[in-house]
Amino acid sequence: MSTSATDDRSKDTEETPLSDTEFRDRLRELPPSAKLVAKVLESDAPLSQGQLAEESLLPDRTVRYALNRLEDDDLVNSRYSFQDARKQVYFLNN
């Protein structure tokens, strides 16, 4: 598989966290649902997809789309939940 600019950017962010300015610049380009999910995670992370849907009042499908967009821009990371290993929880990458 070839290396793309996105792959290179994800390697860079794993080594160094994003500055607040860079984080906000990337977030600014995303849809409103992704901004809302990021705002909820800013105050209550880590949260599962279901918890994000409850807190943001967005449909599950919209939350899933927002998380995918945030992950594509390396603004959010996930890990398995310590309480329930079947679920993933999400947190901001800043």
Short mmCIF file of N, CA and C in Angstrom, two decimals:
data_model
loop_
_atom_site.label_atom_id
_atom_site.label_comp_id
_atom_site.label_asym_id
_atom_site.label_seq_id
_atom_site.Cartn_x
_atom_site.Cartn_y
_atom_site.Cartn_z
N MET A 1 0.84 -1.17 0.00
CA MET A 1 0.00 0.00 0.00
C MET A 1 0.89 1.24 0.00
N SER A 2 0.52 2.23 -0.76
CA SER A 2 1.34 3.43 -0.86
C SER A 2 1.10 4.33 0.34
N THR A 3 2.08 5.16 0.62
CA THR A 3 1.98 6.10 1.71
C THR A 3 1.37 7.38 1.18
N SER A 4 0.34 7.86 1.85
CA SER A 4 -0.31 9.09 1.43
C SER A 4 0.00 10.20 2.42
N ALA A 5 -0.43 11.39 2.08
CA ALA A 5 -0.22 12.53 2.98
C ALA A 5 -0.93 12.31 4.31
N THR A 6 -2.11 11.67 4.28
CA THR A 6 -2.85 11.40 5.50
C THR A 6 -2.07 10.45 6.39
N ASP A 7 -1.46 9.41 5.78
CA ASP A 7 -0.66 8.46 6.56
C ASP A 7 0.51 9.16 7.21
N ASP A 8 1.17 10.05 6.48
CA ASP A 8 2.30 10.79 7.02
C ASP A 8 1.87 11.67 8.18
N ARG A 9 0.71 12.32 8.03
CA ARG A 9 0.22 13.21 9.08
C ARG A 9 -0.09 12.42 10.35
N SER A 10 -0.67 11.21 10.21
CA SER A 10 -1.01 10.43 11.39
C SER A 10 0.25 9.97 12.12
N LYS A 11 1.32 9.70 11.39
CA LYS A 11 2.57 9.32 12.04
C LYS A 11 3.12 10.49 12.83
N ASP A 12 3.01 11.71 12.27
CA ASP A 12 3.51 12.89 12.95
C ASP A 12 2.73 13.16 14.23
N THR A 13 1.41 13.00 14.20
CA THR A 13 0.61 13.32 15.38
C THR A 13 0.77 12.28 16.47
N GLU A 14 1.15 11.06 16.12
CA GLU A 14 1.39 10.06 17.15
C GLU A 14 2.63 10.42 17.96
N GLU A 15 3.59 11.07 17.30
CA GLU A 15 4.84 11.42 17.98
C GLU A 15 4.69 12.69 18.81
N THR A 16 4.00 13.69 18.27
CA THR A 16 3.82 14.94 18.99
C THR A 16 2.35 15.32 19.01
N PRO A 17 1.85 15.78 20.15
CA PRO A 17 0.44 16.20 20.20
C PRO A 17 0.24 17.49 19.39
N LEU A 18 -0.99 17.70 18.94
CA LEU A 18 -1.31 18.89 18.17
C LEU A 18 -1.32 20.12 19.08
N SER A 19 -0.85 21.23 18.54
CA SER A 19 -0.99 22.48 19.28
C SER A 19 -2.46 22.87 19.27
N ASP A 20 -2.84 23.71 20.19
CA ASP A 20 -4.24 24.14 20.28
C ASP A 20 -4.68 24.82 18.98
N THR A 21 -3.80 25.63 18.41
CA THR A 21 -4.11 26.34 17.17
C THR A 21 -4.30 25.36 16.02
N GLU A 22 -3.40 24.39 15.89
CA GLU A 22 -3.51 23.40 14.82
C GLU A 22 -4.78 22.56 14.99
N PHE A 23 -5.09 22.17 16.23
CA PHE A 23 -6.29 21.41 16.51
C PHE A 23 -7.53 22.18 16.06
N ARG A 24 -7.60 23.45 16.43
CA ARG A 24 -8.76 24.27 16.06
C ARG A 24 -8.84 24.52 14.56
N ASP A 25 -7.70 24.68 13.91
CA ASP A 25 -7.69 24.88 12.45
C ASP A 25 -8.24 23.65 11.73
N ARG A 26 -7.85 22.47 12.16
CA ARG A 26 -8.37 21.24 11.55
C ARG A 26 -9.86 21.07 11.84
N LEU A 27 -10.26 21.38 13.07
CA LEU A 27 -11.66 21.24 13.47
C LEU A 27 -12.55 22.22 12.71
N ARG A 28 -12.03 23.39 12.42
CA ARG A 28 -12.80 24.43 11.72
C ARG A 28 -13.31 23.95 10.36
N GLU A 29 -12.57 23.06 9.71
CA GLU A 29 -12.93 22.57 8.38
C GLU A 29 -13.98 21.46 8.40
N LEU A 30 -14.33 20.95 9.56
CA LEU A 30 -15.23 19.81 9.67
C LEU A 30 -16.70 20.24 9.78
N PRO A 31 -17.63 19.31 9.54
CA PRO A 31 -19.06 19.64 9.64
C PRO A 31 -19.48 19.92 11.08
N PRO A 32 -20.63 20.58 11.25
CA PRO A 32 -21.11 20.92 12.59
C PRO A 32 -21.25 19.72 13.53
N SER A 33 -21.65 18.57 13.02
CA SER A 33 -21.80 17.40 13.89
C SER A 33 -20.47 16.99 14.49
N ALA A 34 -19.40 17.06 13.72
CA ALA A 34 -18.07 16.72 14.23
C ALA A 34 -17.62 17.73 15.27
N LYS A 35 -17.95 18.99 15.06
CA LYS A 35 -17.60 20.03 16.04
C LYS A 35 -18.34 19.80 17.36
N LEU A 36 -19.61 19.42 17.27
CA LEU A 36 -20.39 19.16 18.48
C LEU A 36 -19.85 17.95 19.23
N VAL A 37 -19.52 16.89 18.52
CA VAL A 37 -18.96 15.69 19.16
C VAL A 37 -17.63 16.05 19.82
N ALA A 38 -16.80 16.84 19.16
CA ALA A 38 -15.52 17.26 19.75
C ALA A 38 -15.76 18.09 21.01
N LYS A 39 -16.75 18.95 20.99
CA LYS A 39 -17.07 19.77 22.17
C LYS A 39 -17.52 18.91 23.34
N VAL A 40 -18.34 17.91 23.07
CA VAL A 40 -18.78 16.99 24.12
C VAL A 40 -17.59 16.23 24.68
N LEU A 41 -16.71 15.76 23.79
CA LEU A 41 -15.52 15.03 24.25
C LEU A 41 -14.58 15.92 25.04
N GLU A 42 -14.56 17.21 24.72
CA GLU A 42 -13.70 18.16 25.42
C GLU A 42 -14.05 18.22 26.91
N SER A 43 -15.34 18.07 27.21
CA SER A 43 -15.76 18.19 28.61
C SER A 43 -15.97 16.86 29.31
N ASP A 44 -16.25 15.77 28.56
CA ASP A 44 -16.64 14.52 29.21
C ASP A 44 -15.89 13.28 28.74
N ALA A 45 -14.75 13.40 28.12
CA ALA A 45 -14.05 12.22 27.58
C ALA A 45 -13.49 11.36 28.70
N PRO A 46 -13.32 10.08 28.50
CA PRO A 46 -13.66 9.29 27.32
C PRO A 46 -15.12 8.84 27.36
N LEU A 47 -15.74 8.77 26.17
CA LEU A 47 -17.13 8.36 26.04
C LEU A 47 -17.27 7.35 24.91
N SER A 48 -18.23 6.45 25.05
CA SER A 48 -18.54 5.51 23.98
C SER A 48 -19.41 6.21 22.94
N GLN A 49 -19.62 5.55 21.82
CA GLN A 49 -20.45 6.12 20.78
C GLN A 49 -21.88 6.35 21.28
N GLY A 50 -22.41 5.41 22.02
CA GLY A 50 -23.75 5.57 22.58
C GLY A 50 -23.84 6.72 23.56
N GLN A 51 -22.84 6.85 24.40
CA GLN A 51 -22.82 7.96 25.35
C GLN A 51 -22.72 9.30 24.62
N LEU A 52 -21.92 9.34 23.54
CA LEU A 52 -21.82 10.56 22.75
C LEU A 52 -23.16 10.92 22.12
N ALA A 53 -23.89 9.92 21.66
CA ALA A 53 -25.22 10.17 21.07
C ALA A 53 -26.16 10.73 22.13
N GLU A 54 -26.12 10.20 23.34
CA GLU A 54 -26.97 10.70 24.42
C GLU A 54 -26.61 12.14 24.80
N GLU A 55 -25.33 12.40 24.96
CA GLU A 55 -24.88 13.73 25.40
C GLU A 55 -25.09 14.80 24.34
N SER A 56 -24.89 14.45 23.07
CA SER A 56 -24.98 15.43 22.00
C SER A 56 -26.39 15.55 21.42
N LEU A 57 -27.27 14.59 21.76
CA LEU A 57 -28.63 14.53 21.21
C LEU A 57 -28.63 14.30 19.70
N LEU A 58 -27.55 13.73 19.17
CA LEU A 58 -27.46 13.40 17.75
C LEU A 58 -27.80 11.93 17.55
N PRO A 59 -28.30 11.57 16.36
CA PRO A 59 -28.55 10.14 16.08
C PRO A 59 -27.24 9.35 16.04
N ASP A 60 -27.32 8.06 16.34
CA ASP A 60 -26.13 7.20 16.33
C ASP A 60 -25.36 7.29 15.03
N ARG A 61 -26.09 7.29 13.93
CA ARG A 61 -25.45 7.32 12.61
C ARG A 61 -24.65 8.62 12.41
N THR A 62 -25.18 9.73 12.88
CA THR A 62 -24.51 11.02 12.76
C THR A 62 -23.27 11.06 13.64
N VAL A 63 -23.36 10.49 14.83
CA VAL A 63 -22.20 10.42 15.73
C VAL A 63 -21.12 9.56 15.10
N ARG A 64 -21.50 8.45 14.50
CA ARG A 64 -20.53 7.57 13.85
C ARG A 64 -19.83 8.31 12.70
N TYR A 65 -20.59 9.05 11.90
CA TYR A 65 -20.02 9.85 10.82
C TYR A 65 -19.06 10.91 11.38
N ALA A 66 -19.47 11.60 12.44
CA ALA A 66 -18.64 12.64 13.04
C ALA A 66 -17.34 12.04 13.58
N LEU A 67 -17.42 10.89 14.24
CA LEU A 67 -16.22 10.24 14.77
C LEU A 67 -15.28 9.82 13.65
N ASN A 68 -15.84 9.32 12.55
CA ASN A 68 -15.00 8.95 11.41
C ASN A 68 -14.28 10.16 10.83
N ARG A 69 -14.97 11.28 10.72
CA ARG A 69 -14.34 12.50 10.22
C ARG A 69 -13.26 12.99 11.17
N LEU A 70 -13.53 12.94 12.47
CA LEU A 70 -12.54 13.37 13.46
C LEU A 70 -11.32 12.44 13.45
N GLU A 71 -11.55 11.14 13.30
CA GLU A 71 -10.44 10.18 13.24
C GLU A 71 -9.62 10.39 11.98
N ASP A 72 -10.27 10.66 10.85
CA ASP A 72 -9.56 10.90 9.59
C ASP A 72 -8.62 12.08 9.69
N ASP A 73 -8.98 13.08 10.49
CA ASP A 73 -8.14 14.26 10.67
C ASP A 73 -7.26 14.17 11.92
N ASP A 74 -7.19 12.97 12.51
CA ASP A 74 -6.35 12.72 13.69
C ASP A 74 -6.67 13.64 14.86
N LEU A 75 -7.94 13.95 15.03
CA LEU A 75 -8.36 14.80 16.14
C LEU A 75 -8.90 14.00 17.31
N VAL A 76 -9.19 12.72 17.06
CA VAL A 76 -9.75 11.86 18.10
C VAL A 76 -9.08 10.49 18.04
N ASN A 77 -8.91 9.88 19.18
CA ASN A 77 -8.39 8.51 19.28
C ASN A 77 -9.40 7.66 20.02
N SER A 78 -9.24 6.35 19.91
CA SER A 78 -10.13 5.44 20.63
C SER A 78 -9.32 4.33 21.27
N ARG A 79 -9.93 3.72 22.27
CA ARG A 79 -9.36 2.54 22.93
C ARG A 79 -10.53 1.73 23.45
N TYR A 80 -10.27 0.49 23.81
CA TYR A 80 -11.33 -0.33 24.38
C TYR A 80 -11.65 0.13 25.80
N SER A 81 -12.90 0.06 26.15
CA SER A 81 -13.36 0.48 27.47
C SER A 81 -12.85 -0.48 28.53
N PHE A 82 -12.46 0.06 29.66
CA PHE A 82 -12.02 -0.78 30.77
C PHE A 82 -13.22 -1.46 31.45
N GLN A 83 -14.40 -0.82 31.40
CA GLN A 83 -15.59 -1.40 32.01
C GLN A 83 -16.23 -2.47 31.13
N ASP A 84 -16.18 -2.29 29.81
CA ASP A 84 -16.80 -3.23 28.88
C ASP A 84 -15.92 -3.32 27.63
N ALA A 85 -15.14 -4.38 27.55
CA ALA A 85 -14.15 -4.53 26.47
C ALA A 85 -14.79 -4.68 25.09
N ARG A 86 -16.11 -4.84 25.02
CA ARG A 86 -16.79 -4.90 23.73
C ARG A 86 -16.97 -3.52 23.11
N LYS A 87 -16.83 -2.49 23.92
CA LYS A 87 -17.06 -1.12 23.46
C LYS A 87 -15.75 -0.35 23.36
N GLN A 88 -15.74 0.59 22.44
CA GLN A 88 -14.62 1.51 22.35
C GLN A 88 -15.04 2.84 22.95
N VAL A 89 -14.09 3.53 23.54
CA VAL A 89 -14.34 4.87 24.04
C VAL A 89 -13.43 5.83 23.28
N TYR A 90 -13.89 7.04 23.15
CA TYR A 90 -13.21 8.05 22.32
C TYR A 90 -12.76 9.22 23.18
N PHE A 91 -11.64 9.82 22.78
CA PHE A 91 -11.10 10.98 23.48
C PHE A 91 -10.35 11.84 22.48
N LEU A 92 -10.22 13.13 22.81
CA LEU A 92 -9.57 14.07 21.90
C LEU A 92 -8.06 13.87 21.87
N ASN A 93 -7.47 14.27 20.77
CA ASN A 93 -6.05 14.08 20.51
C ASN A 93 -5.26 15.37 20.73
N ASN A 94 -5.62 16.19 21.70
CA ASN A 94 -4.88 17.43 21.90
C ASN A 94 -4.28 17.52 23.26
#
